[in-house]
PDB file of C-alpha atoms in Angstrom:
ATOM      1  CA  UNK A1179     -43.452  84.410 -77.370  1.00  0.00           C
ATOM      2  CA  UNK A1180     -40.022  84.582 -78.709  1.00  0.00           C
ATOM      3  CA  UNK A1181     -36.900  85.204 -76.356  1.00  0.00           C
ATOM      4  CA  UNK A1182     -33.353  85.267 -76.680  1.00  0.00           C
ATOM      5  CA  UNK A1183     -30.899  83.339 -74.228  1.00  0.00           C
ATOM      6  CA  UNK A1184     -29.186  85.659 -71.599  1.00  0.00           C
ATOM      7  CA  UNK A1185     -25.424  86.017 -71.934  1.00  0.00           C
ATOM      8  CA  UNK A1186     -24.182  89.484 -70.207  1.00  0.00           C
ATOM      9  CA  UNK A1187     -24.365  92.438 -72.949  1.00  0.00           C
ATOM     10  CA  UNK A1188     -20.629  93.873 -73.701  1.00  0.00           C
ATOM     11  CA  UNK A1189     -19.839  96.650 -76.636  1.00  0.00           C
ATOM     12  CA  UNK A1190     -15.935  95.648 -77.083  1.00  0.00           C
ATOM     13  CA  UNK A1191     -15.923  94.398 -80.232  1.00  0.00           C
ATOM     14  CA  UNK A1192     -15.500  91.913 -81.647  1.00  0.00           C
ATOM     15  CA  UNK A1193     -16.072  89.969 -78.608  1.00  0.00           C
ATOM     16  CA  UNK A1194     -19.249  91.533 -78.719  1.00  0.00           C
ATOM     17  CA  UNK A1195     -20.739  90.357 -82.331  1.00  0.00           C
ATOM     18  CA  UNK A1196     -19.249  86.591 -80.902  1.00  0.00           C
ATOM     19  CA  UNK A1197     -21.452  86.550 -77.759  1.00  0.00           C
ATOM     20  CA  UNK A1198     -24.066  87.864 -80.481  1.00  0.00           C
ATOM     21  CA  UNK A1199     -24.533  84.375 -82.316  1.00  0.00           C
ATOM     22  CA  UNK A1200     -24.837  82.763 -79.072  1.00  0.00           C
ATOM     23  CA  UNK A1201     -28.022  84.682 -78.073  1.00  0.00           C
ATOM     24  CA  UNK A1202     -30.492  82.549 -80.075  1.00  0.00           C
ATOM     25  CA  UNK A1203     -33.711  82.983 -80.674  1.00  0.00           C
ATOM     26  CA  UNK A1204     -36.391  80.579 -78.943  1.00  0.00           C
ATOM     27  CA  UNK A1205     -38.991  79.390 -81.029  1.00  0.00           C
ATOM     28  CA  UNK A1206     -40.884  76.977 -78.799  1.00  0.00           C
ATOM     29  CA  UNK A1207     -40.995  73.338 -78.932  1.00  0.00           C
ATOM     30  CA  UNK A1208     -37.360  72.989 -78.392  1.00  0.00           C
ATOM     31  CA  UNK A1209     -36.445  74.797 -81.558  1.00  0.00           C
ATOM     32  CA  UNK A1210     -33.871  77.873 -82.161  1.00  0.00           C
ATOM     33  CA  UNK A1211     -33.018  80.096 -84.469  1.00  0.00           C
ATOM     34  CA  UNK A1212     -29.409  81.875 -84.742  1.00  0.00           C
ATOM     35  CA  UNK A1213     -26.880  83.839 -87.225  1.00  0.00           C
ATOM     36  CA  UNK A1214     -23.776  83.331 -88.595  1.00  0.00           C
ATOM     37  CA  UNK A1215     -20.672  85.790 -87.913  1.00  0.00           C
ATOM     38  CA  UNK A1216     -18.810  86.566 -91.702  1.00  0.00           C
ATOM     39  CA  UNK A1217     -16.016  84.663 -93.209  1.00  0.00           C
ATOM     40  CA  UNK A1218     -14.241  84.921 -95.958  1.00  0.00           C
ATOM     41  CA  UNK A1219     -15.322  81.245 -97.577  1.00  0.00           C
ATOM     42  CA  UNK A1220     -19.082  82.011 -97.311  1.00  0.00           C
ATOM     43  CA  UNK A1221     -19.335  79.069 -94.781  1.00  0.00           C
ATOM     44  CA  UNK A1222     -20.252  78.654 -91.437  1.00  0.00           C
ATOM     45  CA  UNK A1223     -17.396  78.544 -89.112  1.00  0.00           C
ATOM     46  CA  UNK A1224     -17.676  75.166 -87.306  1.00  0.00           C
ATOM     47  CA  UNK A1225     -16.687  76.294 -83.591  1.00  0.00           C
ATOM     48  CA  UNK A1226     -19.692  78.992 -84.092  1.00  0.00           C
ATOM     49  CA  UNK A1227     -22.430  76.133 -84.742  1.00  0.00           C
ATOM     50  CA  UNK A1228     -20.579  74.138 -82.064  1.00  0.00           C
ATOM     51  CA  UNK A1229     -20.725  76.696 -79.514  1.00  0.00           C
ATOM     52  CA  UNK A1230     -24.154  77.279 -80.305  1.00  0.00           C
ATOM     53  CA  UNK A1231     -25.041  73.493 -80.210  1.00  0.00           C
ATOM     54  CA  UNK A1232     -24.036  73.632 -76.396  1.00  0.00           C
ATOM     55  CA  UNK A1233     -25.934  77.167 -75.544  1.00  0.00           C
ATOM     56  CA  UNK A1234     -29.668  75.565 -76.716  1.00  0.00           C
ATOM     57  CA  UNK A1235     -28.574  72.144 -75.528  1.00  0.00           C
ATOM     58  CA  UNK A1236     -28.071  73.662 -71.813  1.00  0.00           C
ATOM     59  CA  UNK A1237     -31.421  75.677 -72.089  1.00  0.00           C
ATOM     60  CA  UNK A1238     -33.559  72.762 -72.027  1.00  0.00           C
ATOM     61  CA  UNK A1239     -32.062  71.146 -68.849  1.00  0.00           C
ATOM     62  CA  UNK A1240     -34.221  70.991 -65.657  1.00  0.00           C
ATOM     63  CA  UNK A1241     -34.704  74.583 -64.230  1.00  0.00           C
ATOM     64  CA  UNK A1242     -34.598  73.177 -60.531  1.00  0.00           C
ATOM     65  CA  UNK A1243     -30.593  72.120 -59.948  1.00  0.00           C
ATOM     66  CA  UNK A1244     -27.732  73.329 -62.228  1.00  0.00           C
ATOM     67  CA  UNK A1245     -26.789  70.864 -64.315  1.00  0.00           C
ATOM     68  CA  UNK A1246     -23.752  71.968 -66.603  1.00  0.00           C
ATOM     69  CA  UNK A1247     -22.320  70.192 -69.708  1.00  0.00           C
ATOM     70  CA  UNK A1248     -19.061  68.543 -69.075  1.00  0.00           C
ATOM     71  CA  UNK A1249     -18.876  66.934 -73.376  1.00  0.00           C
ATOM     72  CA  UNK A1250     -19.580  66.856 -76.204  1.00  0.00           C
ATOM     73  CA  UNK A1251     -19.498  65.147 -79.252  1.00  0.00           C
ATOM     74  CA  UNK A1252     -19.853  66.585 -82.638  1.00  0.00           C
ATOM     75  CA  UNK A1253     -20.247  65.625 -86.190  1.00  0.00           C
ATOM     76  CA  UNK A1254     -19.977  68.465 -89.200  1.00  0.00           C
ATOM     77  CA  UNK A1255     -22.013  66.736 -91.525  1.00  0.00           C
ATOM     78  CA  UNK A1256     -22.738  69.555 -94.622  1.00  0.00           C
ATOM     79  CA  UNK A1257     -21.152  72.798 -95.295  1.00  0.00           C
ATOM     80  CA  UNK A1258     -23.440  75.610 -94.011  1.00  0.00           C
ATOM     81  CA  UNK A1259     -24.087  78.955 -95.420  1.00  0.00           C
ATOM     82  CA  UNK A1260     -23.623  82.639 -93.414  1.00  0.00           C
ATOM     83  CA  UNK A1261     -26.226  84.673 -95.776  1.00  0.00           C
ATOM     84  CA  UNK A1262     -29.106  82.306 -94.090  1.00  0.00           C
ATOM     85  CA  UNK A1263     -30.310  81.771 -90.913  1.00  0.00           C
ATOM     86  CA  UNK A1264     -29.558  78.166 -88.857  1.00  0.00           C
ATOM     87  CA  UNK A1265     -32.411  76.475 -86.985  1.00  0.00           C
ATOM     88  CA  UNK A1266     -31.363  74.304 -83.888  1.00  0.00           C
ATOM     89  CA  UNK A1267     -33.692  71.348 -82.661  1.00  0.00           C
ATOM     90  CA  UNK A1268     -32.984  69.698 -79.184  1.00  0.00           C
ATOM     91  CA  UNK A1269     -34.369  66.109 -78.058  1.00  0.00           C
ATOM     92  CA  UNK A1270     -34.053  65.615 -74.892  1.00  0.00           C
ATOM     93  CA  UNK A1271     -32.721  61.748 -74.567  1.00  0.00           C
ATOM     94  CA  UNK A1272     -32.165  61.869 -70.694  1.00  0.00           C
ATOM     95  CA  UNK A1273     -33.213  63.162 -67.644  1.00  0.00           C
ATOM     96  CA  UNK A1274     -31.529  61.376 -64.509  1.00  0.00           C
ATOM     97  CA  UNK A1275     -30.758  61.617 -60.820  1.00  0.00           C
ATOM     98  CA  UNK A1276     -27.222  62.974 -62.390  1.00  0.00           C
ATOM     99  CA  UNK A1277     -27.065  63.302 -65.342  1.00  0.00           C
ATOM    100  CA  UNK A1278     -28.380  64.412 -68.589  1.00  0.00           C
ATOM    101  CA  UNK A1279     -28.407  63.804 -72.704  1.00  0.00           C
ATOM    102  CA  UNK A1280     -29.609  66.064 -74.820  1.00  0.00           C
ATOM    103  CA  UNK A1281     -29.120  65.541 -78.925  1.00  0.00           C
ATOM    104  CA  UNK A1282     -28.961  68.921 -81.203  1.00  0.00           C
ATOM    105  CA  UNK A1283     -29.267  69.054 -84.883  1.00  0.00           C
ATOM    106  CA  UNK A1284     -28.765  72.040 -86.515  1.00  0.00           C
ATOM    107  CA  UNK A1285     -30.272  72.203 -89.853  1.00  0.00           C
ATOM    108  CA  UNK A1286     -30.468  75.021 -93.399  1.00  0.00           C
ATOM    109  CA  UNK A1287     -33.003  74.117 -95.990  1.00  0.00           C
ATOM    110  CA  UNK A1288     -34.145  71.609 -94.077  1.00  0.00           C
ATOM    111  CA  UNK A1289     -31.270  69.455 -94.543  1.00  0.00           C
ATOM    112  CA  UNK A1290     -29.066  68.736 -91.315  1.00  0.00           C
ATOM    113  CA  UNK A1291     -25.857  70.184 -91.363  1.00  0.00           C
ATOM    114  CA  UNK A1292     -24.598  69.571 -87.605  1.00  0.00           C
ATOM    115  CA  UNK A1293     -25.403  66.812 -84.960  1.00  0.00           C
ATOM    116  CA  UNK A1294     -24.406  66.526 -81.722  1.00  0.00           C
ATOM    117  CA  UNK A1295     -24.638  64.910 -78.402  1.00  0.00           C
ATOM    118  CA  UNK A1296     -24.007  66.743 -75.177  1.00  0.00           C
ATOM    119  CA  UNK A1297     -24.046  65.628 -71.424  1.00  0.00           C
ATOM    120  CA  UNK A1298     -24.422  67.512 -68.914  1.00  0.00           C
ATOM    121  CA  UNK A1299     -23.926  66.519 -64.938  1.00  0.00           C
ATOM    122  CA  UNK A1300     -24.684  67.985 -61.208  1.00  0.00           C
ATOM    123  CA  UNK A1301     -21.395  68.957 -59.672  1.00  0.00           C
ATOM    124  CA  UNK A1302     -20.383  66.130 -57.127  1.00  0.00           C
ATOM    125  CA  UNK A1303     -17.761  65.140 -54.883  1.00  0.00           C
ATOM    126  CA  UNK A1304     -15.131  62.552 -56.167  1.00  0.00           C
ATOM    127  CA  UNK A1305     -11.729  61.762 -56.710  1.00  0.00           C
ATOM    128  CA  UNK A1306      -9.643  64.891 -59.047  1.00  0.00           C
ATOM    129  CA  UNK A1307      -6.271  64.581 -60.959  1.00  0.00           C
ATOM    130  CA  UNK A1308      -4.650  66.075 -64.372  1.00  0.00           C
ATOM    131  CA  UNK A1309      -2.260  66.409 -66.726  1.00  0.00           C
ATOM    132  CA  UNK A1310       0.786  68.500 -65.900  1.00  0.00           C
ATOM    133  CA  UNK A1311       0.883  71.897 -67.065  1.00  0.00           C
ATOM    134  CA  UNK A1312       4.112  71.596 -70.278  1.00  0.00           C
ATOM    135  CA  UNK A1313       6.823  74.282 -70.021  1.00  0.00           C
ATOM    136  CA  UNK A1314       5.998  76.806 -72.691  1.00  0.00           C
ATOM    137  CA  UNK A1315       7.415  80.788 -73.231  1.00  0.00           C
ATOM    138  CA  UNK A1316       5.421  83.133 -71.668  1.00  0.00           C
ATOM    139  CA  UNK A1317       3.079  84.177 -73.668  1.00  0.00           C
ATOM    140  CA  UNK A1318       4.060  87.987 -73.515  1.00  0.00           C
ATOM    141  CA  UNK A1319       7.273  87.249 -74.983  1.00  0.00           C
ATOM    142  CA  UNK A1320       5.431  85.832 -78.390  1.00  0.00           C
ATOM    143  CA  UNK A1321       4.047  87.430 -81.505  1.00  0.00           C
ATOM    144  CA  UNK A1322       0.333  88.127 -81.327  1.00  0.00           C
ATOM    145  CA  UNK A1323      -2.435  87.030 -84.046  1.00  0.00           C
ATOM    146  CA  UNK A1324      -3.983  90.258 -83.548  1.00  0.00           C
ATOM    147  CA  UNK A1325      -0.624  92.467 -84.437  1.00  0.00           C
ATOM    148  CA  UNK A1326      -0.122  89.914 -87.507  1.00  0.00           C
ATOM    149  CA  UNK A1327      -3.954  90.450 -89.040  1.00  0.00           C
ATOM    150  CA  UNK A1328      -3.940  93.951 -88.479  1.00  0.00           C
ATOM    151  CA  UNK A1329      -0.747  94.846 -90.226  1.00  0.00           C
ATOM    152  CA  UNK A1330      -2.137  92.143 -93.344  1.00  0.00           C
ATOM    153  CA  UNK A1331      -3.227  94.525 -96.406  1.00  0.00           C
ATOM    154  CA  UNK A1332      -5.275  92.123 -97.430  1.00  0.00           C
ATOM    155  CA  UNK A1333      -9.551  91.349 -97.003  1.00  0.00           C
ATOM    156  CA  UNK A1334      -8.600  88.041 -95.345  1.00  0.00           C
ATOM    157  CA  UNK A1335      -6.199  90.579 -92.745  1.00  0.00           C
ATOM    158  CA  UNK A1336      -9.114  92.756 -92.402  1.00  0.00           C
ATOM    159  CA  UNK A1337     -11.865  90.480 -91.976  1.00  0.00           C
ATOM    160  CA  UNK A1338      -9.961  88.212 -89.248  1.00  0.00           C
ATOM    161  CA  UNK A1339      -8.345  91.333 -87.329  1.00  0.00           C
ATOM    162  CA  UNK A1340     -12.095  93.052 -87.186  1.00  0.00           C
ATOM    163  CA  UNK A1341     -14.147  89.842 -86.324  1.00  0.00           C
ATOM    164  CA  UNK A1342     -11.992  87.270 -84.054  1.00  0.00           C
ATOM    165  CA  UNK A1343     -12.251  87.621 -80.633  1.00  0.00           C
ATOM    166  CA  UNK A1344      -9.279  85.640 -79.834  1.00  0.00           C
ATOM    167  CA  UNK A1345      -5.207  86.796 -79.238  1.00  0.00           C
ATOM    168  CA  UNK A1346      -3.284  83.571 -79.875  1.00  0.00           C
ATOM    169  CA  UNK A1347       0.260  83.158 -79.496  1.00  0.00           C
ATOM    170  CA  UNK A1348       2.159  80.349 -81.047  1.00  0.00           C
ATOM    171  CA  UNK A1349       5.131  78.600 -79.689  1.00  0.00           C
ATOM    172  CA  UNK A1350       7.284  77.987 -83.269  1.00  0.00           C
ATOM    173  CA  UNK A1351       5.492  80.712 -85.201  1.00  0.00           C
ATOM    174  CA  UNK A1352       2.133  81.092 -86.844  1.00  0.00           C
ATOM    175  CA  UNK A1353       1.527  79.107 -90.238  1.00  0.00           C
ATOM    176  CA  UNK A1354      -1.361  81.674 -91.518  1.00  0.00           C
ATOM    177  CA  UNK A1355       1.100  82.582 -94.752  1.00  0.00           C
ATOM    178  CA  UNK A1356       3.644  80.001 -95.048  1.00  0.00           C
ATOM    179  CA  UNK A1357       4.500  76.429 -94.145  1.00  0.00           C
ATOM    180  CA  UNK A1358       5.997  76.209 -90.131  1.00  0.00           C
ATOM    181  CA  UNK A1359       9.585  76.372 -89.734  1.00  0.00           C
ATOM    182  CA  UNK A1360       9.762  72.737 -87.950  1.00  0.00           C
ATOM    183  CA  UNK A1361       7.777  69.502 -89.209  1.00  0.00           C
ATOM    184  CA  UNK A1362       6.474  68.650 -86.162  1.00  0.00           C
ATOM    185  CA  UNK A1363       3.040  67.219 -85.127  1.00  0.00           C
ATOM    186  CA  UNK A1364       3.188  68.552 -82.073  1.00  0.00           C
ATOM    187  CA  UNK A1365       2.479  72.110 -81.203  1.00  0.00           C
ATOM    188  CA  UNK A1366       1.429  74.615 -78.483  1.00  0.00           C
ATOM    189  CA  UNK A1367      -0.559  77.552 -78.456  1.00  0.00           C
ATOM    190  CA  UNK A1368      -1.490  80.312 -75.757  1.00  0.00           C
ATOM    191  CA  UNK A1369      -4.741  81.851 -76.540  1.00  0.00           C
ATOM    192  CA  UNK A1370      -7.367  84.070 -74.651  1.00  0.00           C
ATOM    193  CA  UNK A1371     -10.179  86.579 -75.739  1.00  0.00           C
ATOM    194  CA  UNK A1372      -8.642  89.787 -76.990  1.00  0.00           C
ATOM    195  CA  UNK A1373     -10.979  91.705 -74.695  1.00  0.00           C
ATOM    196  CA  UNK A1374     -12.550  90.283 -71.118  1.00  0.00           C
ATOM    197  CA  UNK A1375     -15.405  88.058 -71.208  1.00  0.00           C
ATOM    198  CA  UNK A1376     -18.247  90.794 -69.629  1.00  0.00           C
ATOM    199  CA  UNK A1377     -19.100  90.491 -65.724  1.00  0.00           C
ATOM    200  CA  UNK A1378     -21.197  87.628 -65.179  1.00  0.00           C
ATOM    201  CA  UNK A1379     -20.281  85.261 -67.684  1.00  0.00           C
ATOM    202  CA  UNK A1380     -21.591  81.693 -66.982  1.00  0.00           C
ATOM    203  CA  UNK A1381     -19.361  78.688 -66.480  1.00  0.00           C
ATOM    204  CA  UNK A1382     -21.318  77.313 -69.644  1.00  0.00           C
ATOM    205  CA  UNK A1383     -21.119  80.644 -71.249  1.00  0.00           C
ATOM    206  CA  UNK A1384     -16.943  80.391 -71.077  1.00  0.00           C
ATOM    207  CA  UNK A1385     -17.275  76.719 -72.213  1.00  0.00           C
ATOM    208  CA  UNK A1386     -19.312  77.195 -75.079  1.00  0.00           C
ATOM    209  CA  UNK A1387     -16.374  80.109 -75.967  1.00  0.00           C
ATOM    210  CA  UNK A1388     -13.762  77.232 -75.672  1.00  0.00           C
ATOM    211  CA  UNK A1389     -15.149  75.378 -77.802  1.00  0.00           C
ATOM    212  CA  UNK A1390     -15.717  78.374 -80.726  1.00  0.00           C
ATOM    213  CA  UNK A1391     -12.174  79.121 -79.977  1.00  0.00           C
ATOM    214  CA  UNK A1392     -10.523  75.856 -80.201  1.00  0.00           C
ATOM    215  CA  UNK A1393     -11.736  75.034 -83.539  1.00  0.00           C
ATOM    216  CA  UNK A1394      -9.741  77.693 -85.786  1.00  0.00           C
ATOM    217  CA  UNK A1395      -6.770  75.877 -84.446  1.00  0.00           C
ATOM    218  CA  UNK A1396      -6.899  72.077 -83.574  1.00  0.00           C
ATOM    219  CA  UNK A1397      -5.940  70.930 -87.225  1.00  0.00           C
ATOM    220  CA  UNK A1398      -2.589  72.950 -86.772  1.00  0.00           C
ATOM    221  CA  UNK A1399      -0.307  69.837 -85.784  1.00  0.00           C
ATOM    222  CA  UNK A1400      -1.763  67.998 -89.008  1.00  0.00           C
ATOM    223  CA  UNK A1401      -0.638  71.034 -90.848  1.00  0.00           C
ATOM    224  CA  UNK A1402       2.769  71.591 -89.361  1.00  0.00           C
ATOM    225  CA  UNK A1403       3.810  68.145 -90.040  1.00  0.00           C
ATOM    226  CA  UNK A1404       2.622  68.029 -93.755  1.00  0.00           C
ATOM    227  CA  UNK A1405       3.968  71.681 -94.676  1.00  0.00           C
ATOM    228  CA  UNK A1406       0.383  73.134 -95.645  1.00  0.00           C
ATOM    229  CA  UNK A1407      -0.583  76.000 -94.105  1.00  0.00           C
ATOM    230  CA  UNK A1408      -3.961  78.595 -93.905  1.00  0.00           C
ATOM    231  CA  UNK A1409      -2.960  80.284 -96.612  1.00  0.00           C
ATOM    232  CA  UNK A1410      -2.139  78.284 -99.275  1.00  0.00           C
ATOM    233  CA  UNK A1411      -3.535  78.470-102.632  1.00  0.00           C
ATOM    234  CA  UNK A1412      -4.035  74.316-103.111  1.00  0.00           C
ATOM    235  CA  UNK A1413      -5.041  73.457 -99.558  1.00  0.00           C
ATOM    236  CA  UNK A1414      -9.008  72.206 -98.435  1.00  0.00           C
ATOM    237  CA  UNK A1415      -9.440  71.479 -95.149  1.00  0.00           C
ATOM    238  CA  UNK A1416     -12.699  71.177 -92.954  1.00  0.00           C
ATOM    239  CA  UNK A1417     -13.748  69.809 -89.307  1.00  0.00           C
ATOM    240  CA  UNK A1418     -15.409  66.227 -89.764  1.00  0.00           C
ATOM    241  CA  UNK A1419     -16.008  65.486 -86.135  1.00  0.00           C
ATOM    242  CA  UNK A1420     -15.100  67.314 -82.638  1.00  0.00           C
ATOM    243  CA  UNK A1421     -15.567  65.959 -79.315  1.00  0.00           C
ATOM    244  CA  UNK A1422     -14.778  68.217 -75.833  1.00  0.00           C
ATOM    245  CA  UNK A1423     -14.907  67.160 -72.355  1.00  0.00           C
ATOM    246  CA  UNK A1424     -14.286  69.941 -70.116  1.00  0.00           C
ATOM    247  CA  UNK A1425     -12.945  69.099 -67.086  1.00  0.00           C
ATOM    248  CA  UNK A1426     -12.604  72.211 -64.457  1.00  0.00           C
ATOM    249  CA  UNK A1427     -13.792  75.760 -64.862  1.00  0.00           C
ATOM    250  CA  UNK A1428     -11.770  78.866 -66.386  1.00  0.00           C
ATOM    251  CA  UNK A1429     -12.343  81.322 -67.383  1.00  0.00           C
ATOM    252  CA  UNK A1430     -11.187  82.553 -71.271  1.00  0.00           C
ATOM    253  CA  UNK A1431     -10.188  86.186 -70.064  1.00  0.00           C
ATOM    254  CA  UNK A1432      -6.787  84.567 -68.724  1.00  0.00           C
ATOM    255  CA  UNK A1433      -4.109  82.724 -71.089  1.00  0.00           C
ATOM    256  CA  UNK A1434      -5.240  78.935 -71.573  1.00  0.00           C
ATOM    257  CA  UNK A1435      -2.278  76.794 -73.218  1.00  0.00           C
ATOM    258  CA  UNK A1436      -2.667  74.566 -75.551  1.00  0.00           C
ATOM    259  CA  UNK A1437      -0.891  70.968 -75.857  1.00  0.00           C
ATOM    260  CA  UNK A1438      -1.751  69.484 -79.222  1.00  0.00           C
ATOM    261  CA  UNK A1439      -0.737  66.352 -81.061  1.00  0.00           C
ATOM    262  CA  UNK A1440      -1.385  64.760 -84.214  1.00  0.00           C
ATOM    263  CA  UNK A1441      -1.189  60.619 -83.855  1.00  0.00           C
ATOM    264  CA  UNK A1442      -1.889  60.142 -87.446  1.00  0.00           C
ATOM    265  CA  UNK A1443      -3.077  61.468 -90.903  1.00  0.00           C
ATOM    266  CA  UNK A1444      -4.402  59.333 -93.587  1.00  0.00           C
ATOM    267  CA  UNK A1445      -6.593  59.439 -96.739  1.00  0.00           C
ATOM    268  CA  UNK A1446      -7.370  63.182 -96.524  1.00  0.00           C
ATOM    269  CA  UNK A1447      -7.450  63.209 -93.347  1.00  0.00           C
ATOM    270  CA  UNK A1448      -6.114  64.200 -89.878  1.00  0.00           C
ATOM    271  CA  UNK A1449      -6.383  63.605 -86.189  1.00  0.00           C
ATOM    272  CA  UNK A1450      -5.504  66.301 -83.400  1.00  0.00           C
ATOM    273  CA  UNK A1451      -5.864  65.156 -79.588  1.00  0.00           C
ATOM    274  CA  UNK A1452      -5.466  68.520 -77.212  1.00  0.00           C
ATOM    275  CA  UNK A1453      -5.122  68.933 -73.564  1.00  0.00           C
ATOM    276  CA  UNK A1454      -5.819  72.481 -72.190  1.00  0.00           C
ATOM    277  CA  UNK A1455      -4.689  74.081 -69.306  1.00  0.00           C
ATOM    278  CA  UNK A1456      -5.053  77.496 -67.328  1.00  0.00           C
ATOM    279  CA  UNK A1457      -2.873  78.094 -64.200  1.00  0.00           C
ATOM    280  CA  UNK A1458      -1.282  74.800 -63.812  1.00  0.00           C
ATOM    281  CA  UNK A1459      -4.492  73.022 -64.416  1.00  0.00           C
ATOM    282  CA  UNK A1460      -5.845  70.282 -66.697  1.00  0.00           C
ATOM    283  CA  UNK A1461      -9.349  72.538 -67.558  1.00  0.00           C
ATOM    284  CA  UNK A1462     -10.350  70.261 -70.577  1.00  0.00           C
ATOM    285  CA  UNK A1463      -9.614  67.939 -73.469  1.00  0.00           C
ATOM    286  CA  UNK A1464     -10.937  67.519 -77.171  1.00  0.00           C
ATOM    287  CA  UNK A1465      -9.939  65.431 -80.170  1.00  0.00           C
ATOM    288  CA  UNK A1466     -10.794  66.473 -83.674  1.00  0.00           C
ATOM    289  CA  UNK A1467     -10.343  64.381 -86.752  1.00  0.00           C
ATOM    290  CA  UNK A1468     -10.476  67.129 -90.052  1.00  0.00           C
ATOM    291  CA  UNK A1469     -10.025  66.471 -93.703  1.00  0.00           C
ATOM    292  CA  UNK A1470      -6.778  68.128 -94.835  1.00  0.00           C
ATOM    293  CA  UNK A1471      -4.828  67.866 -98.388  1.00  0.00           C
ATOM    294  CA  UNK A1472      -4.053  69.235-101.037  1.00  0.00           C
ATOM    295  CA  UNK A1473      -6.096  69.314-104.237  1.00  0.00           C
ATOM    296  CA  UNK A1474      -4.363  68.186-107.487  1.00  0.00           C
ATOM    297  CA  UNK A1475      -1.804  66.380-105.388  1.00  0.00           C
ATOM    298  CA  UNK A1476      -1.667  62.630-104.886  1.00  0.00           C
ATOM    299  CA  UNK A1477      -0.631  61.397-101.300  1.00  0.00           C
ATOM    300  CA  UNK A1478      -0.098  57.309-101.682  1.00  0.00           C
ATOM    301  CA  UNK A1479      -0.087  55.222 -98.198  1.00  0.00           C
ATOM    302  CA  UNK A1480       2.666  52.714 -97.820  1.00  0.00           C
TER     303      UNK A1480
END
């Protein structure tokens, strides 16, 4: 009989239509069935099918210890589309004493859109150290995304103000309508949901969020340091592989800071490395490399 996943209920939107795609539908034999929230290109927003990826992945793991997924590693192989449904297969690759693997495709017309590989380990004693927390402004004293959407007269303002669950802050201004002030490829971001997670939010529940919210912003250092930005009218950009490994818990009510850099950028595309960090500690790190340019404009390499 079909079930969804349990993730605590909450009517604060949009948080609430968010924690929506992540209840997915179980259709036996390892196989789900979720939705897609809206965007504005028609296309499935990666960190949704990413998010989801580690939900079914973690709902196959042995009932009798809790195992929790510490990375993953992702690959966005096909454009997906919101008006139809996305089906989710797990394989389990690994059971042992520790640890386990556990593949998930994700697949539309039969054709697979989304792979990914994601670990998951029995929490055990052993020797802890992080990255230092950078020196950033408070995040109280920068502009929010959520004042800048809502005061956009546009549908691109209304559909991002109404549907994204996040309140980001960036440290040298937001690049959503126009190029950033600085080339830089280095950048930092506060971020946390808009509204608080609901009472009894999993530690995999808040690390599937990470990853959802990490991916509308890990290209930014590629785009800071190139002078393209959301907005503009040549730009194509899209997520070609993503890979977390989440370190310590957190929890996404609180602000989580960003440190991102951008090593290199190349034939189309980019590379972002990230460390997180909530209250002075190193919660997790991802890299993502992403196709960005600019169509009708030639970029030669030296």
């Amino acid at each position: 009989m079909a079930s969804f996943l349990s993730i605590p209920e909450t009517d604060v939107e949009p948080l609430a239509k968010v924690l929506g795609t992540l209840r997915l539908q179980r259709l036996g034999g390892k196989r789900y069935r979720g939705e897609s929230l809206p965007q504005m290109s028609k296309r499935i927003y990666g960190g949704q099918v990413l998010a989801q990826a580690t939900m079914v992945a973690a709902d196959t793991l042995p009932a009798d210890d809790d195992r929790l997924a510490h990375s993953i590693t992702a690959a966005f192989l096909r454009p997906g589309r919101i008006d139809q449904p996305l089906f989710f297969e797990v394989t389990e690759l690994n059971d042992g004493r520790s640890f386990s693997t556990r593949n998930v495709n994700a697949l539309q017309d039969d054709h697979i859109i989304f792979t990914a590989r994601i670990s998951a380990q029995l929490h055990q004693p052993g020797p802890s150290f992080g990255e230092e927390q950078p020196d950033a402004p408070a995040p109280e004293t920068l502009e929010s995304s959520v004042d800048f959407f809502a005061a956009m007269n546009t549908p691109w303002g209304h559909i991002v103000s109404t549907t994204n669950s996040l309140d980001m802050r960036h440290v040298g201004g937001f690049i959503f309508t126009a190029p950033a002030k600085e080339r830089t490829n280095r950048h930092l971001i506060w971020f946390k949901s808009r509204s608080a997670m609901p009472k009894g939010s999993s530690k995999l529940l808040q690390r599937a969020m990470l990853g959802y919210a990490a991916d509308q912003f890990m290209l930014e250092p590629v785009m800071r340091a190139t002078g393209i930005y959301w907005a503009h009218p040549e730009a194509s950009m899209a997520t070609l592989d993503h890979s977390i490994w989440w370190h310590r818990n957190f929890d996404l009510s609180d602000w989580i800071l960003a440190e991102l850099v951008s090593p290199s950028a190349q034939n189309g595309r980019g590379l972002t490395i990230a460390k997180f960090f909530q209250g002075g500690k190193h919660i997790a790190t991802m890299s993502q490399e992403g196709m960005v340019r600019l169509r009708n404009v030639t970029h030669t390499e030296e």
